[in-house]
C-alpha positions in Angstrom: -47.7 -83.6 77.5 -49.0 -82.1 80.4 -52.8 -82.4 81.4 -54.8 -79.2 80.7 -56.1 -77.8 84.1 -60.0 -77.3 83.9 -60.4 -75.9 87.7 -62.5 -73.3 87.1 -65.2 -71.1 88.5 -68.3 -72.8 87.9 -69.9 -70.6 86.3 -71.3 -70.8 83.8 -70.2 -69.2 80.5 -67.0 -69.9 79.9 -65.1 -68.5 76.7 -63.5 -71.3 76.1 -66.7 -72.7 75.2 -68.5 -69.6 73.6 -68.3 -70.1 70.4 -70.4 -73.9 70.8 -72.5 -72.4 73.3 -76.1 -70.2 71.1 -78.3 -69.8 74.7 -76.9 -70.1 78.4 -75.9 -73.5 79.4 -78.5 -73.5 82.4 -78.6 -74.9 86.2 -77.7 -78.4 87.3 -75.0 -80.5 88.4 -73.8 -84.0 88.0 -76.4 -85.7 90.3 -79.6 -86.5 90.6 -82.8 -84.4 89.5 -85.3 -83.8 92.2 -87.9 -81.4 91.7 -89.2 -81.8 95.3 -87.7 -80.1 98.8 -84.9 -77.3 98.8 -87.7 -74.3 98.0 -85.0 -72.3 99.0 -82.0 -72.7 95.8 -82.9 -70.1 93.1 -81.2 -69.7 89.2 -79.7 -66.5 88.9 -79.2 -65.4 85.1 -76.9 -62.4 84.5 -77.5 -60.7 81.2 -78.0 -63.1 78.5 -74.5 -66.0 78.3 -74.1 -66.0 82.4 -76.3 -68.9 84.8 -75.4 -69.5 88.4 -76.9 -71.2 91.1 -77.8 -69.4 94.9 -79.6 -69.8 98.2 -82.5 -67.9 99.6 -80.7 -66.6 103.0 -83.4 -64.6 103.9 -87.0 -62.8 102.2 -85.5 -60.6 100.8 -81.6 -61.5 99.9 -80.3 -64.3 97.9 -76.5 -65.7 98.5 -74.4 -67.3 96.5 -71.2 -66.7 94.7 -69.2 -63.4 93.9 -67.0 -65.3 90.6 -70.6 -65.1 89.2 -70.8 -61.8 88.1 -66.8 -61.8 86.6 -67.4 -59.8 83.7 -70.5 -58.7 83.7 -69.9 -56.5 87.6 -71.4 -54.2 89.7 -71.7 -51.4 88.9 -70.4 -47.8 91.5 -74.2 -47.9 92.9 -73.9 -51.3 93.9 -76.7 -52.4 91.8 -75.7 -55.4 88.8 -73.8 -54.1 85.8 -76.1 -56.6 83.4 -79.9 -57.7 84.3 -80.3 -60.1 86.7 -83.2 -62.7 87.0 -83.5 -64.8 89.4 -85.6 -68.0 89.8 -87.0 -69.0 93.7 -88.7 -71.9 94.3 -89.0 -73.7 90.7 -87.3 -77.2 91.1 -88.5 -77.9 87.8 -88.0 -74.8 86.1 -90.7 -76.3 83.0 -93.4 -75.8 85.6 -94.9 -72.9 87.5 -94.7 -71.6 90.5 -91.5 -70.2 92.6 -90.6 -66.8 92.4 -89.2 -64.6 90.0 -87.7 -61.8 90.7 -85.1 -58.8 89.0 -82.0 -58.0 91.4 -82.1 -54.6 92.5 -78.4 -54.4 94.4 -75.5 -56.5 94.8 -73.1 -56.4 97.9 -70.4 -58.3 97.9 -67.7 -60.0 100.6 -64.6 -58.0 101.0 -62.4 -61.3 101.7 -64.5 -64.3 100.2 -66.3 -65.4 97.3 -69.5 -64.8 98.3 -72.7 -62.0 97.8 -75.9 -61.2 98.1 -78.0 -60.5 96.2 -81.1 -58.2 97.0 -84.4 -59.4 95.8 -87.3 -56.7 94.2 -89.6 -57.8 96.7 -89.8 -60.1 99.8 -90.9 -63.4 99.8 -93.0 -64.9 102.1 -94.8 -67.9 103.6 -94.9 -71.3 103.7 -93.9 -72.3 100.3 -90.7 -71.0 100.1 -88.6 -70.0 103.3 -85.5 -69.3 103.8 -82.6 -71.7 104.6 -80.6 -71.1 108.0 -76.7 -70.8 107.9 -75.0 -73.6 109.9 -73.2 -72.9 113.2 -70.5 -75.3 112.4 -68.2 -75.9 110.4 -68.0 -79.0 108.2 -66.4 -82.3 109.6 -63.4 -84.3 107.7 -65.9 -86.9 106.2 -68.6 -85.1 106.5 -71.4 -85.7 103.6 -73.0 -82.9 102.3 -75.2 -82.7 99.6 -74.8 -80.4 96.7 -77.4 -79.0 94.4 -77.0 -76.6 91.2 -78.7 -75.2 88.6 -75.9 -76.1 86.2 -74.3 -78.2 82.9 -75.2 -82.1 83.4 -72.6 -85.0 81.7 -75.2 -84.5 78.9 -77.0 -81.2 78.6 -76.1 -77.8 78.3 -79.2 -76.0 79.7 -81.0 -78.7 81.6 -84.3 -78.1 83.3 -84.5 -79.2 86.6 -83.1 -79.0 90.4 -80.1 -81.6 90.9 -78.6 -82.9 94.0 -75.0 -85.0 94.3 -73.6 -86.0 98.0 -70.2 -85.3 98.5 -67.5 -86.2 101.2 -65.8 -83.1 103.0 -61.9 -83.6 102.1 -60.7 -80.5 104.0 -61.1 -77.3 105.5 -58.8 -74.3 105.9 -60.4 -70.9 108.0 -62.5 -69.6 104.7 -63.4 -72.9 102.5 -63.7 -76.0 101.7 -62.5 -78.7 100.0 -65.1 -81.6 98.3 -64.3 -84.8 97.3 -66.9 -85.5 94.4 -68.0 -88.9 92.5 -68.7 -90.4 88.6 -72.2 -89.6 90.4 -71.7 -85.6 91.8 -69.2 -83.0 90.5 -69.5 -79.8 90.2 -70.4 -78.2 86.6 -70.4 -74.8 84.7 -73.5 -72.8 86.0 -73.3 -74.3 90.2 -71.1 -72.0 91.1 -72.8 -69.8 94.6 -75.2 -73.3 95.4 -76.1 -74.7 98.7 -74.0 -77.6 100.4 -75.9 -79.1 102.8 -76.3 -80.6 106.0 -79.6 -81.5 107.5 -79.9 -81.5 111.3 -83.7 -82.6 113.1 -84.8 -83.5 109.2 -84.4 -79.7 108.2 -81.3 -77.9 105.9 -78.4 -75.8 107.3 -76.2 -74.5 104.3 -72.9 -75.0 105.4 -70.7 -74.0 102.1 -71.1 -71.8 98.8 -70.4 -73.4 95.8 -67.0 -71.9 94.1 -64.9 -73.6 91.6 -64.2 -76.9 90.5 -62.5 -79.7 88.5 -65.5 -80.1 86.5 -64.9 -83.3 85.6 -67.5 -85.3 83.6 -69.3 -82.4 82.9 -70.7 -82.1 79.0 -67.9 -79.6 77.5 -65.4 -80.5 79.2 -61.9 -82.4 78.3 -62.6 -86.5 78.8 -59.5 -86.5 79.8 -60.3 -84.9 82.9 -61.3 -87.0 86.0 -61.7 -85.3 88.3 -64.4 -84.3 90.4 -63.0 -82.2 93.7 -64.6 -79.3 94.0 -63.5 -75.8 96.8 -66.6 -74.4 98.1 -66.9 -71.3 100.2 -67.1 -71.3 103.9 -70.1 -69.6 105.4 -70.8 -71.5 108.8 -68.8 -67.9 110.3 -71.3 -65.7 108.6 -74.3 -65.1 110.4 -73.3 -62.0 111.8 -72.6 -60.5 108.3 -75.7 -61.7 106.9 -77.9 -60.1 109.1 -76.2 -56.8 109.2 -76.5 -56.7 105.1 -79.9 -57.6 105.2 -80.7 -54.8 108.1 -78.4 -52.1 106.1 -82.2 -50.7 104.4 -83.7 -48.9 107.2 -87.0 -47.9 108.2 -88.0 -45.1 109.1 -91.5 -43.8 111.0 -92.8 -40.8 109.2 -95.6 -38.5 108.2 -95.3 -38.3 104.5 -98.3 -37.5 103.2 -99.4 -35.1 106.0 -102.8 -37.6 107.4 -101.7 -37.3 110.7 -100.6 -41.0 110.4 -96.8 -42.7 110.0 -96.0 -43.7 106.8 -93.1 -46.2 107.2 -90.0 -44.6 105.0 -88.1 -47.3 103.7 -83.9 -46.6 102.4 -82.9 -49.8 100.0 -79.5 -50.4 99.3 -80.6 -49.6 96.0 -80.2 -46.1 96.6 -84.3 -45.6 96.3 -86.1 -44.2 99.5 -89.8 -45.9 99.0 -92.8 -44.7 101.2 -95.5 -47.2 102.2 -98.7 -45.6 103.4 -100.7 -46.4 106.6 -104.0 -47.1 105.9 -105.0 -47.6 109.0 -104.7 -51.4 110.0 -101.2 -52.4 107.2 -99.2 -50.0 105.1 -99.5 -49.2 101.5 -97.2 -50.7 99.1 -94.4 -49.4 97.9 -93.8 -45.7 95.7 -90.8 -44.7 94.8 -89.8 -40.9 96.2 -86.7 -40.4 95.4 -83.6 -41.9 94.1 -79.7 -42.6 93.4 -79.2 -42.4 97.8 -77.1 -46.4 97.6 -74.7 -43.8 99.4 -76.0 -42.8 102.7 -77.9 -45.7 104.6 -75.4 -46.4 107.6 -73.8 -42.6 107.9 -70.3 -43.6 106.8 -70.2 -43.6 103.2 -71.3 -40.3 102.1 -73.8 -39.3 104.6 -77.0 -39.6 106.2 -80.7 -38.8 105.6 -83.8 -37.8 107.5 -87.0 -37.6 107.2 -89.1 -34.6 109.1 -90.8 -31.4 108.9 -89.1 -29.1 108.5 -91.3 -27.2 106.2 -94.1 -26.7 108.8 -96.8 -28.7 106.6 -97.7 -31.5 108.5 -95.0 -34.0 105.8 -91.5 -35.0 106.5 -89.5 -33.4 104.1 -86.3 -35.0 103.2 -83.1 -33.8 105.5 -79.8 -34.7 103.5 -76.6 -34.1 105.4 -74.1 -34.9 103.6 -70.0 -36.5 105.1 -68.5 -32.6 104.4 -70.5 -31.4 107.4 -73.1 -29.7 105.0 -77.4 -29.8 105.9 -79.9 -29.4 103.2 -83.9 -30.0 103.1 -85.2 -31.2 100.4 -89.8 -30.6 100.8 -92.1 -32.6 100.7 -93.7 -31.9 97.1 -96.1 -34.9 97.8 -95.0 -37.5 95.2 -91.2 -36.5 95.3 -88.7 -34.2 97.3 -87.4 -31.5 95.7 -83.9 -30.8 95.1 -83.4 -29.0 98.2 -81.6 -26.0 100.1 -79.1 -25.2 102.1 -79.8 -24.5 106.1 -76.4 -25.4 108.3 -72.6 -26.4 108.0 -70.2 -27.9 110.1 -71.9 -31.2 110.7 -68.7 -33.5 109.3 -67.5 -34.8 112.3 -71.7 -35.9 113.4 -72.4 -38.2 111.1 -72.4 -42.1 113.4 -72.0 -41.0 116.5 -69.1 -42.5 117.2 -67.4 -39.0 116.8 -67.9 -35.6 118.0 -72.2 -36.9 118.6 -75.3 -37.0 116.5 -77.7 -35.2 115.0 -81.5 -35.5 115.4 -84.9 -33.7 114.1 -87.7 -33.6 115.5 -90.1 -30.7 116.3 -89.0 -29.3 120.4 -90.4 -25.8 119.9 -94.3 -27.2 119.3 -94.4 -24.4 116.1 -95.5 -28.0 114.1 -91.5 -27.0 112.8 -88.3 -30.2 113.3 -85.3 -28.0 115.5 -82.2 -29.8 114.7 -81.3 -31.7 118.2 -77.1 -31.8 118.4 -76.3 -34.7 120.9 -72.4 -34.0 121.4 -70.0 -36.9 122.3 -68.8 -34.7 125.6 -72.9 -36.0 126.8 -74.8 -32.3 126.3 -78.2 -32.1 124.0 -78.2 -28.7 122.5 -81.7 -27.8 120.7 -81.4 -25.4 117.0 -84.6 -24.1 117.4 -86.0 -23.8 113.6 -85.8 -20.3 112.0 -88.2 -20.6 108.5 -85.0 -21.5 106.7 -82.0 -22.5 108.7 -81.5 -23.3 112.3 -80.2 -20.9 115.0 -77.1 -21.3 117.9 -79.0 -23.4 120.2 -79.6 -23.8 123.4 -78.5 -26.0 126.4 -81.0 -28.7 127.8 -79.8 -31.8 129.5 -76.4 -33.1 129.7 -74.4 -36.5 131.3 -75.2 -38.7 127.9 -72.2 -38.9 126.6 -72.4 -43.2 126.8 -76.0 -42.8 124.8 -74.7 -41.9 121.4 -73.8 -45.2 119.6 -76.2 -47.6 121.5 -73.6 -50.0 121.8 -72.5 -48.5 125.5 -75.2 -47.1 128.5 -78.2 -46.8 124.8 -79.6 -45.3 122.6 -81.9 -41.3 122.8 -84.8 -41.4 120.4 -86.8 -38.0 120.5 -91.4 -37.8 119.4 -94.4 -36.7 121.0 -95.5 -38.8 124.1 -97.6 -36.5 125.8 -99.3 -35.6 122.7 -99.0 -31.2 123.7 -97.5 -31.2 120.0 -93.8 -30.8 121.0 -90.9 -33.8 121.6 -89.8 -35.8 124.7 -86.8 -37.4 124.7 -87.0 -41.5 124.9 -84.0 -43.0 126.9 -83.6 -46.7 125.6 -80.9 -48.4 128.8 -80.0 -51.3 126.9 -78.3 -53.2 129.8 -82.0 -53.5 131.5 -84.1 -52.9 128.1 -85.7 -50.1 130.0 -87.6 -47.4 127.9 -87.6 -44.0 130.2 -90.0 -40.7 129.1 -88.4 -37.9 129.8 -90.8 -35.0 129.4 -90.4 -31.9 127.3 -90.8 -28.8 130.0 -90.6 -25.9 127.5 -86.4 -25.3 128.3 -85.8 -28.9 129.7 -86.8 -32.6 129.8 -87.7 -33.6 133.1 -86.5 -36.0 135.5 -88.1 -39.2 133.0 -91.0 -41.9 133.3 -90.7 -46.0 132.9 -93.0 -46.8 129.9 -91.6 -49.6 128.9 -89.0 -52.8 129.9 -88.3 -54.1 126.4 
């Protein structure tokens, strides 16, 4: 008889065992229990039937296997389809400590069994620190330490993190094949867990658990003796992680009208959160709007801006949709209203990579933000705020065709540097790091003064 394959995705909820389970199996791999170190390892509960393992790789992001969410899915807004709880920094689940949070958003990798899970709050301080991604791939024969909260040889629901040593058998461009042993096998619940190497006494994340044969795991056919596993490589993905983490856009803007810029955070879960300026610090975040998850980068449904368009000294929400329309949602103190249409025809001005880029700042000094149009021919035009629309515009400057995206010669910004109530033009040249300010002269910007080198 042909032996039935158990080379399964290593999530903790599998239909073949559903009748046996009365609770979701927690987490751990057949190996040695540990309650010290590895404070970055996370237990992930998806709904009430699925558990996986992950690793904190940034202050608010856990990396795990996308297959952990197979069946549960990801909503169209990028949120988990089922309530997802993440416990970080607690190797013994019967104890207190660590951080227990909800997952707010999921960002899957387009080509690998990986997903970044955004936590509800940042984790800072020495008690729990993110693990860095390795910069070199696993080598044949290398010994790696894997950690997980999945099933063991004798326990459905272990309470402690387990570790085991695996040797690298081979690798491809995207995966690593590992050899286990009688004392090191990947089981249900270990999906997404880390494979680590130690460099100068500190761990580095080499790969992430994807699937295994599960030989020796509780509930698996005793005839299955294979202990090998396949991991997903992450040593070449530091750039992807950095790009995802950076998607949460922070904009300074005076939301409460006290004359001091607050911090406005656009989360990838679609919420707009305001951290008010308290003078020496920023306060806790307050959600003022939601549903903007596809407006962070400008490459999807549109882009958001924050500027005082109405002239009441409080920044409003400006919505630039990919159909080219500009709408202003007035700041009502604790929320933004439903919005009114102000301008059209800007569909190719969202990212700066097509016809140009838009900015909003008070150029005329009347306390109301104007529309600044930066076209790919290098021209800067100002469209004056007329109270309910922007006028046809006047030319102010030229020669800025290579300052649209920040990837060529630099980027432009607009803000009041001189304190006269009129926004000046900041020129950040990336080749030398120089930031110069070109003063607003009423109908043009002057030749500029170098202010700082970054």
